Coordinates of C-alpha atoms in Angstrom, one line a residue:
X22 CA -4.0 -49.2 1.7
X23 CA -0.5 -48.0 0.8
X24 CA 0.4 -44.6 -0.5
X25 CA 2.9 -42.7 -2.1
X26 CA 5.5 -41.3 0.2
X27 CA 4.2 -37.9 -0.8
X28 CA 0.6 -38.6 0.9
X29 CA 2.3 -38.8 4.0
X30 CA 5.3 -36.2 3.7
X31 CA 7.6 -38.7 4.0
X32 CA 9.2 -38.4 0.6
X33 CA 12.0 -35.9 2.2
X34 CA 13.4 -35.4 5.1
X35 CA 11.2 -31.9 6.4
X36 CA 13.9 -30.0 6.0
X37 CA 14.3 -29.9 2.7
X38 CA 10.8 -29.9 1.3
X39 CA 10.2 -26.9 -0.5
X40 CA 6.4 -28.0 -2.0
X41 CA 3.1 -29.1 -0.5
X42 CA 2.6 -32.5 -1.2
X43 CA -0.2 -35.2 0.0
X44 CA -2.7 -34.9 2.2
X45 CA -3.5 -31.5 3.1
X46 CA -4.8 -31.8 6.5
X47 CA -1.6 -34.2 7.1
X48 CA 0.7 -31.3 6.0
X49 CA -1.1 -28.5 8.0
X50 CA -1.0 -30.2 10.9
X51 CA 2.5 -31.5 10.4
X52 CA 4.0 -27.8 9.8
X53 CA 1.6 -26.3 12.9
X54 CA 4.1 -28.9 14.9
X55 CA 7.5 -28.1 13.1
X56 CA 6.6 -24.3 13.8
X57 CA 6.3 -25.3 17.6
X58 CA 9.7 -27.1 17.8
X59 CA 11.2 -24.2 15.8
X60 CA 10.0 -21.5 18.0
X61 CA 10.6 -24.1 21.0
X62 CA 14.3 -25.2 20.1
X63 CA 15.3 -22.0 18.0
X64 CA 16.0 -24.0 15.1
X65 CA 16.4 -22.0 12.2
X66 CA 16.2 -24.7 9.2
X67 CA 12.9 -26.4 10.4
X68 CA 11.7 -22.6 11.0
X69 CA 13.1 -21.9 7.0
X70 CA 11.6 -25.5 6.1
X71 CA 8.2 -23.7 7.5
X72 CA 8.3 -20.5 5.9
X73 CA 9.5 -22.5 2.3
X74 CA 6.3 -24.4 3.1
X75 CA 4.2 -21.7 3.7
X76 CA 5.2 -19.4 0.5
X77 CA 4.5 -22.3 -1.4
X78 CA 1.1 -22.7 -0.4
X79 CA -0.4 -19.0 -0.1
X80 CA 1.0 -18.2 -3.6
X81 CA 0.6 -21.2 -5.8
X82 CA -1.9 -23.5 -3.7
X83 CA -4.6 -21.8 -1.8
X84 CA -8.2 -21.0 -3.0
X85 CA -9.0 -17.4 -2.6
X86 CA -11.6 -18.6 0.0
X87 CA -8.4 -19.7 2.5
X88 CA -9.1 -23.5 1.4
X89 CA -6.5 -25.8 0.4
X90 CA -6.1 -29.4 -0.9
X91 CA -7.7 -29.4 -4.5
X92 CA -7.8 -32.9 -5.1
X93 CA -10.3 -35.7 -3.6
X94 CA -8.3 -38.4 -4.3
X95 CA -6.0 -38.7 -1.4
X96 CA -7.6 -35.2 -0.4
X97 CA -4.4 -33.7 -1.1
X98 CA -2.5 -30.9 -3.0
X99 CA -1.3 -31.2 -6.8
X100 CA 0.7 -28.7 -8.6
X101 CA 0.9 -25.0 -8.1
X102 CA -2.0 -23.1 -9.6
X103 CA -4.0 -26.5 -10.0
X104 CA -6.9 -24.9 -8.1
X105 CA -10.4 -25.9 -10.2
X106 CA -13.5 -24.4 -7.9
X107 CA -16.2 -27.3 -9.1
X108 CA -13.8 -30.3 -7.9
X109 CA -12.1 -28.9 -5.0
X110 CA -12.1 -30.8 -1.9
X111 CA -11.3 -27.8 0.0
X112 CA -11.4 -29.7 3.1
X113 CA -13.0 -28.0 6.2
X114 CA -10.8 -29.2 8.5
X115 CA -7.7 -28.0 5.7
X116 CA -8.2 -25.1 6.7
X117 CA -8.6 -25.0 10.2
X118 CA -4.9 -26.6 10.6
X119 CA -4.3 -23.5 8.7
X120 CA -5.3 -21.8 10.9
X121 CA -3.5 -23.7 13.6
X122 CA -0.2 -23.3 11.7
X123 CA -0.7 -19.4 11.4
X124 CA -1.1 -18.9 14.3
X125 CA 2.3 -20.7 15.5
X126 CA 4.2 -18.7 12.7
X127 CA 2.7 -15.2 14.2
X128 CA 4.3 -17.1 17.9
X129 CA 8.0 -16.8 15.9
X130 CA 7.7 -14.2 13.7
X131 CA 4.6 -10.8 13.7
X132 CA 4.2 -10.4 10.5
X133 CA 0.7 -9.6 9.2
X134 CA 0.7 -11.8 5.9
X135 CA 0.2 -15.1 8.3
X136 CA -2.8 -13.3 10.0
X137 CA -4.4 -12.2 6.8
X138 CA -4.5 -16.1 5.8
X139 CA -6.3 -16.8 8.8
X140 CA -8.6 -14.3 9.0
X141 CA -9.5 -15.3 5.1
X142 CA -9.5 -19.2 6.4
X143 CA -11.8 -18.3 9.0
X144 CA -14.4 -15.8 7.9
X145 CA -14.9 -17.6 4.3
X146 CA -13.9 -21.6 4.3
X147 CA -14.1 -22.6 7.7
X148 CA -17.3 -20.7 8.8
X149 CA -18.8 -22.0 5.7
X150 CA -18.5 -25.4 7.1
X151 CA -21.3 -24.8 9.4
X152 CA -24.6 -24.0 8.5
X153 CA -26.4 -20.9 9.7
X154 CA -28.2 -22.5 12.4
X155 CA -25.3 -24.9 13.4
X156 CA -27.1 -28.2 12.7
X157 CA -25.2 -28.6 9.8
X158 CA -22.2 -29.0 7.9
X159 CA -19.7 -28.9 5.1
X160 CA -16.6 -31.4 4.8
X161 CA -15.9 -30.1 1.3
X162 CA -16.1 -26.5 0.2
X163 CA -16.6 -26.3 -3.6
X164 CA -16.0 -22.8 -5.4
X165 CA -18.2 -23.5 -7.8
X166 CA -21.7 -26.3 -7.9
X167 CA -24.4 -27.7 -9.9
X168 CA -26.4 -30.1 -8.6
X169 CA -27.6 -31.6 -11.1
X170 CA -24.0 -32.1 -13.0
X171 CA -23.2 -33.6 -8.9
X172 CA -25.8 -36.4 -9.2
X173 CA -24.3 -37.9 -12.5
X174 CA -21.0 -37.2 -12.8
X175 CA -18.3 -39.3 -10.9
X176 CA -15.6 -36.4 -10.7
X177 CA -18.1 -34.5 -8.2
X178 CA -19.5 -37.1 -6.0
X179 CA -17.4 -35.7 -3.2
X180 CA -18.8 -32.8 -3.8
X181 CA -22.4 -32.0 -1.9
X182 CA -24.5 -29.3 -2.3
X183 CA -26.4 -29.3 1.0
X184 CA -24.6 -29.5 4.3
X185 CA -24.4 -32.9 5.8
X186 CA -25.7 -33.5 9.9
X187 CA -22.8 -35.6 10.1
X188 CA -20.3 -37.9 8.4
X189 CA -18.8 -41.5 8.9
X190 CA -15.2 -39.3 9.3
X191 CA -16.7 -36.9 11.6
X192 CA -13.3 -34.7 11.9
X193 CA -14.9 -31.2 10.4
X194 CA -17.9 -30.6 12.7
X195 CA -16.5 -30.7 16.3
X196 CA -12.7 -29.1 14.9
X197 CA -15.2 -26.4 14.1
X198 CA -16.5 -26.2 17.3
X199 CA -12.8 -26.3 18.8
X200 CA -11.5 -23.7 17.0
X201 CA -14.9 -21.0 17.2
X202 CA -14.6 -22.0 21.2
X203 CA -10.6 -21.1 21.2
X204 CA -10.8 -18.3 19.3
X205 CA -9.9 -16.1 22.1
X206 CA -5.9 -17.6 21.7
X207 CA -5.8 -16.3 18.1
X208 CA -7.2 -12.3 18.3
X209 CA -3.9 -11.4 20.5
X210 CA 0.0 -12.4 19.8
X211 CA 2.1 -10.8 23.2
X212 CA 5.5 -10.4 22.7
X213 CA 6.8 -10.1 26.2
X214 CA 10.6 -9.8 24.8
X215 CA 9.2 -6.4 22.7
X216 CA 6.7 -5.2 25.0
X217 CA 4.3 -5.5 22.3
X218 CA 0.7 -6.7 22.1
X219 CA -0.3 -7.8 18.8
X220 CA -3.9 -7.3 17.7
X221 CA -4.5 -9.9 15.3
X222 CA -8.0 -10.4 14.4
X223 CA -10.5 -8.0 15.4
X224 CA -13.1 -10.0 17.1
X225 CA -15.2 -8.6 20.2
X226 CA -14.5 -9.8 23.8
X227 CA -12.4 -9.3 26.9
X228 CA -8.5 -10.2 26.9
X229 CA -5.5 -9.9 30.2
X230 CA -1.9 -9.8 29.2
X231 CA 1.0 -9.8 31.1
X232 CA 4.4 -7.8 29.7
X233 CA 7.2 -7.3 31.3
X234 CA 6.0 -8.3 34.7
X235 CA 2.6 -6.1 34.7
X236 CA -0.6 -7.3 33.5
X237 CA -3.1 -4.9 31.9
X238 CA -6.8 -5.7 30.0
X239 CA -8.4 -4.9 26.5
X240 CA -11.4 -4.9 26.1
X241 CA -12.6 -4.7 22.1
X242 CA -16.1 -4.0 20.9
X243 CA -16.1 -5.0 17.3
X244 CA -18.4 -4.4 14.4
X245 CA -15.2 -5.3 12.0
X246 CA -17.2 -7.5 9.9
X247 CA -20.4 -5.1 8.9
X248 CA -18.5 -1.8 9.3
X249 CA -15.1 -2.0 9.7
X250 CA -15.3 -0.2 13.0
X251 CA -13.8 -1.3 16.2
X252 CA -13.0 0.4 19.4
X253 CA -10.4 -0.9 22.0
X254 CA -10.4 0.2 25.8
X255 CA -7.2 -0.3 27.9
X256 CA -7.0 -0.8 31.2
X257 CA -3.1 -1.4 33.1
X258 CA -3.2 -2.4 36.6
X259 CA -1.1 0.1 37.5
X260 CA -2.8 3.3 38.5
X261 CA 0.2 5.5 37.2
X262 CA 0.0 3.6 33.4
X263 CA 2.0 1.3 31.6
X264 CA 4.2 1.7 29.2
X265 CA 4.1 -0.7 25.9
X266 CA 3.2 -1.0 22.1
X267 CA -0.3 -1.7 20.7
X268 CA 0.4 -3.1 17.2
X269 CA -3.1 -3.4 15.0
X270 CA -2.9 -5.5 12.0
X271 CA -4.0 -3.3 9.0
X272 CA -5.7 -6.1 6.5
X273 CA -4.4 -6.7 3.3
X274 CA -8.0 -6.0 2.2
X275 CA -7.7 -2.4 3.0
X276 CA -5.6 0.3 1.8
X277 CA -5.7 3.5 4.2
X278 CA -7.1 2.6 7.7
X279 CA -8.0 5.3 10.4
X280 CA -7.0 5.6 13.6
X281 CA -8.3 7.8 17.0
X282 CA -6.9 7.9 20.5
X283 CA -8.7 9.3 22.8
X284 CA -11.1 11.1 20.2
X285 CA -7.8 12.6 18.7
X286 CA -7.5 11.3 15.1
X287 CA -3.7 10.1 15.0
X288 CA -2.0 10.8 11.4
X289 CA 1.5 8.9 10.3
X290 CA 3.6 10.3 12.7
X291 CA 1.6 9.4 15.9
X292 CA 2.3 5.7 14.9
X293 CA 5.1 3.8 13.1
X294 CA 3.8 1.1 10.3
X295 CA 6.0 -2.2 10.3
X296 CA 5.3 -5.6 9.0
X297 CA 1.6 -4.9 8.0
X298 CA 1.0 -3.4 11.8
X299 CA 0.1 0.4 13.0
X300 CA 2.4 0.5 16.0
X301 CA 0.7 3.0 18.7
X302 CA 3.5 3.2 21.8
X303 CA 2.5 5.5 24.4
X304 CA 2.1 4.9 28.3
X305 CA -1.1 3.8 28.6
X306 CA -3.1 4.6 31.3
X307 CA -7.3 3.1 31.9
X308 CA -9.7 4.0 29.9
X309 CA -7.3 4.9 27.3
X310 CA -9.3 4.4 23.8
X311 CA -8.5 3.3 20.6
X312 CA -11.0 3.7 17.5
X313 CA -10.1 2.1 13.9
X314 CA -11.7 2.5 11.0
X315 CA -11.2 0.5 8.0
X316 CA -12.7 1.2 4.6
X317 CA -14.4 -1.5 3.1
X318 CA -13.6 -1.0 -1.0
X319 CA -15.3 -3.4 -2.9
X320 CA -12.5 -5.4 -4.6
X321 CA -12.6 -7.5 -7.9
X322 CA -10.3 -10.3 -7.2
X323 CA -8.1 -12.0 -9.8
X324 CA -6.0 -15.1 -10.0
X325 CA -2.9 -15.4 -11.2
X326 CA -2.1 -16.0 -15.1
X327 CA -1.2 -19.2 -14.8
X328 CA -4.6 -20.2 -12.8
X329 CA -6.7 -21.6 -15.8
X330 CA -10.1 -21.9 -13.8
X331 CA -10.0 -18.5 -13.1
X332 CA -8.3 -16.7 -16.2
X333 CA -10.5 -13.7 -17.6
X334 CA -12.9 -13.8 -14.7
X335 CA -13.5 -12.0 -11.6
X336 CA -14.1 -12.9 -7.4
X337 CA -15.8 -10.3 -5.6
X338 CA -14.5 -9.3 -1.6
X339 CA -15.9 -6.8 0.5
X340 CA -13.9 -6.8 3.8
X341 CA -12.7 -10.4 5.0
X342 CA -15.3 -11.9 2.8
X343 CA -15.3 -13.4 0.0
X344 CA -18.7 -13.2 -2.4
X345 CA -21.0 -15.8 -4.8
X346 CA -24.0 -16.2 -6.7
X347 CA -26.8 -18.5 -6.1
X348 CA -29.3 -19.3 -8.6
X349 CA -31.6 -18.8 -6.1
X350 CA -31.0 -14.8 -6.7
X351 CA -29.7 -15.3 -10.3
X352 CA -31.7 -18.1 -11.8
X353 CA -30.0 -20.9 -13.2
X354 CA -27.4 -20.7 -15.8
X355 CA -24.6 -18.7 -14.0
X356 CA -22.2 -20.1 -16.6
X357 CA -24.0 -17.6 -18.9
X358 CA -23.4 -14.5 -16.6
X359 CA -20.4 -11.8 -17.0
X360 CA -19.7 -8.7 -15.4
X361 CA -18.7 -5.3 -17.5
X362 CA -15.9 -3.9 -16.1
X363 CA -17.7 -0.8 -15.4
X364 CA -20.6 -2.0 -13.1
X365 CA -21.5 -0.2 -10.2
X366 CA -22.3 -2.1 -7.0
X367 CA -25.2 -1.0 -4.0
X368 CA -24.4 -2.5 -1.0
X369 CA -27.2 -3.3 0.9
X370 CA -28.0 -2.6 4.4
X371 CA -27.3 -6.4 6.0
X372 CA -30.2 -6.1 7.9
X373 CA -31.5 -9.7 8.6
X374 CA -28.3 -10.9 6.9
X375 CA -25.7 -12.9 9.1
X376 CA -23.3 -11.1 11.1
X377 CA -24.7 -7.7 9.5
X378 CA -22.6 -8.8 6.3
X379 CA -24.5 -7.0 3.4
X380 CA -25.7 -8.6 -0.1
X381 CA -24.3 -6.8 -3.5
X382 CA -26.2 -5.9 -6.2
X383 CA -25.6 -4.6 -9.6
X384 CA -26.6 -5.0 -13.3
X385 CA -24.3 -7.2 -15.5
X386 CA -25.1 -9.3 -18.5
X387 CA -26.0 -12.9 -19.3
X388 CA -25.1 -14.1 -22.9
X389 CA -28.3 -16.0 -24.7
X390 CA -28.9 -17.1 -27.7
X391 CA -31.9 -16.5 -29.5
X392 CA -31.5 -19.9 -32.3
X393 CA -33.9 -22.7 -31.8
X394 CA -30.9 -25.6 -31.5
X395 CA -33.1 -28.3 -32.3
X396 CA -31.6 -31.7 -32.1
X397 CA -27.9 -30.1 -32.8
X398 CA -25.4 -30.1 -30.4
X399 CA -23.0 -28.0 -32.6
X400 CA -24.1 -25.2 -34.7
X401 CA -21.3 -22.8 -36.6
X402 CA -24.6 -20.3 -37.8
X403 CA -25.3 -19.1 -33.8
X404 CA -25.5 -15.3 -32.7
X405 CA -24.6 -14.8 -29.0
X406 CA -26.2 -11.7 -27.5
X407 CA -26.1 -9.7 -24.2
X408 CA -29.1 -8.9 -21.9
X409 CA -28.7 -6.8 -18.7
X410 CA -29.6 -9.2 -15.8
X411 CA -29.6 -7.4 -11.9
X412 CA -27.2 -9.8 -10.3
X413 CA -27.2 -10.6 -6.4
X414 CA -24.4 -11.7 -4.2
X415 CA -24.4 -12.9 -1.2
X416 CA -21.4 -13.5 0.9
X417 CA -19.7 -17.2 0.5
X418 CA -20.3 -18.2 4.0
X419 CA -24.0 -18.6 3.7
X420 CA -24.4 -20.1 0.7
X421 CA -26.3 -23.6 0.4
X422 CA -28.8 -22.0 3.5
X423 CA -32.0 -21.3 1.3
X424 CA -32.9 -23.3 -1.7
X425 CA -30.4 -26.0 -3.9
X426 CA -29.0 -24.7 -6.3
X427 CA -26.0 -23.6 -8.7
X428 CA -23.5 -21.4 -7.0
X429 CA -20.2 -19.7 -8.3
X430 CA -17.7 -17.6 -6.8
X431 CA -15.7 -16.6 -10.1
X432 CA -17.6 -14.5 -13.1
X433 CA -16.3 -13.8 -16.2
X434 CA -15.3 -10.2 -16.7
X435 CA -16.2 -8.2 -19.9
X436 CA -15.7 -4.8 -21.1

């Protein structure tokens, strides 16, 4: 089959693309290796080419689920802000190489903005590929479904609405399991020139670093995800301490995080704030303990202006994650559901809920009409009215667990 030069990348020379074009996990994949030449070689215009690259994708072309590549055909990217939710592709495997390429940019450059795309990648698109039991999975991640709309109309049938137990391209399912079983080389970036460890995504487990010449241990307990709490023990070899910088990633989700060492709360000038990080530098000696707290503020997300799927509505986040309604909570019809601007949410307890992630509730409206339509397709004499309607949503990684249904991520706002 022969495609454009685009569908490849091999309409420019890297250096001097400036747009993400073609094949999404191509391009990914492509950039994760130009990074590692850049950081490997020092070159600055493949580095410039990446960053160019990048900027381009987070703010024109990314779903607000961390997936990318909106079209099917040629599972590629089209123009900026060309990001529909009911015919994504939204490859799973998109966003892994993501993943893979943020990580390599954090290698060259700690700055939190390329680990805030992978923590969105990750705890929305890509753990969404996988169902809850891990038996099976997703190779395209809609924003928005109805199944019955799927089973007749050609512009969806990439789109599924139960996950698959495998595919004929079997790439999604075990680049999931790669990337869950190496998630231990993305929570930490060391910077052995700065004598700085980078805490990068807050995920539970045991790590050993070595800077400048002496090693030294973490060990983080986590309940990031329910919470937003997160403790962090340190332990240098050295039984008179060590000396170095603890940089924690504050998430572009929160606005004020908290911070304790030792039991001591530590206020702005205990730490210095650069790049999106609380840097703590202090010799550190074992058993020295760190305690964060960030505030989980329910956020209504919006897209940009120029977005037209999204204009005038609403996506709700709590934490990394991003939220949706089923019709399994909502009945069918979510087309006909908005959300006042003044609606109060109750977050629930996330007891028997994966991860401890909590369902939302609230009361919003869904718009009815009360005309018999008959056999007319078009009336000019119809009355729309409001009725309250208790809304549920659950967070987007489970969806499609429980019954087949329609789901949406984005609600229409009203006053």
């Amino acid at each position: 089959m022969v495609h454009r030069h685009t569908y490849s990348q091999s309409h420019l020379p890297i250096r001097e693309q400036s747009t993400a074009e073609g094949h999404s996990v191509r391009l990914v994949y492509m950039c994760a290796a130009m990074a590692d030449v850049a950081a490997k070689k020092e070159d600055t215009s493949l580095k410039e080419a990446c960053e160019r690259l990048w900027s381009n994708i987070v703010s024109k072309r990314m779903y607000i689920t961390g997936s990318i590549g909106s079209s099917a055909k040629e599972e590629a990217f089209t123009g900026d802000y060309d990001l529909p939710g009911d015919t994504a592709y939204a490859e799973t495997c998109a966003s892994i190489g993501l993943i893979f390429w943020a990580k390599r940019m954090l290698q060259m450059e700690q700055d939190s903005r390329y680990a805030d795309v992978m923590e969105r990648a990750l705890y929305n698109t890509v753990i969404s590929g996988m169902s809850l039991d891990g038996q099976r999975f997703f190779y395209v991640n809609p924003l928005e479904v109805d199944p019955k709309m799927q089973r007749v109309n050609p512009n969806y049938a990439h789109v599924r609405t139960r996950r698959q137990g495998w595919f004929g391209c079997a790439c999604c399912p075990p680049n999931i399991a790669r990337l869950i079983a190496s998630l231990d080389q993305y929570v930490y970036t060391p910077a052995v020139e700065q004598a700085t460890l980078y805490v990068q995504l807050y995920i539970g487990g045991d790590g050993e670093f070595t800077l400048e010449g002496r090693r030294a241990a973490v060990t983080m307990d986590s309940d990031y995800t329910s919470t937003g709490d997160v403790k962090l023990i340190v332990r240098p070899d050295s039984p008179e301490g060590m000396q170095f910088t603890i940089a924690l990633r504050k998430p572009d989700w929160c606005k004020i995080p908290e911070l304790w060492i030792n039991g001591e709360k530590s206020e702005q000038d205990g730490f210095t704030f650069e790049y999106g990080y609380i840097k703590v530098t202090r010799l550190w000696k074992a058993g020295d303990e760190i305690k964060l707290h960030f505030p989980m503020e329910l956020l209504r997300m919006k897209g940009h202006d120029h977005i037209k799927a999204t204009f005038g509505k609403v996506a709700i986040q709590r934490g990394p994650f991003m939220y949706c309604l089923e019709e399994v909570d909502n009945a069918r019809g979510l087309h006909c559901i908005q959300l006042p601007r003044d609606a109060e949410f109750h977050i629930g307890s996330g007891e028997q809920m994966p991860l401890g992630v909590p369902a939302l509730t609230t009361i919003g409206q869904r718009i009815v009409s009360q005309e018999d339509w008959g056999i007319h397709l078009y009336r000019s004499d119809v009355h729309w009215d409001t009725q309250p309607a208790e809304l549920r949503f659950i967070p987007y990684f489970t969806w499609a667990n429980r019954d087949e249904g329609e789901m949406s991520v984005w609600i229409r706002e009203s006053e």
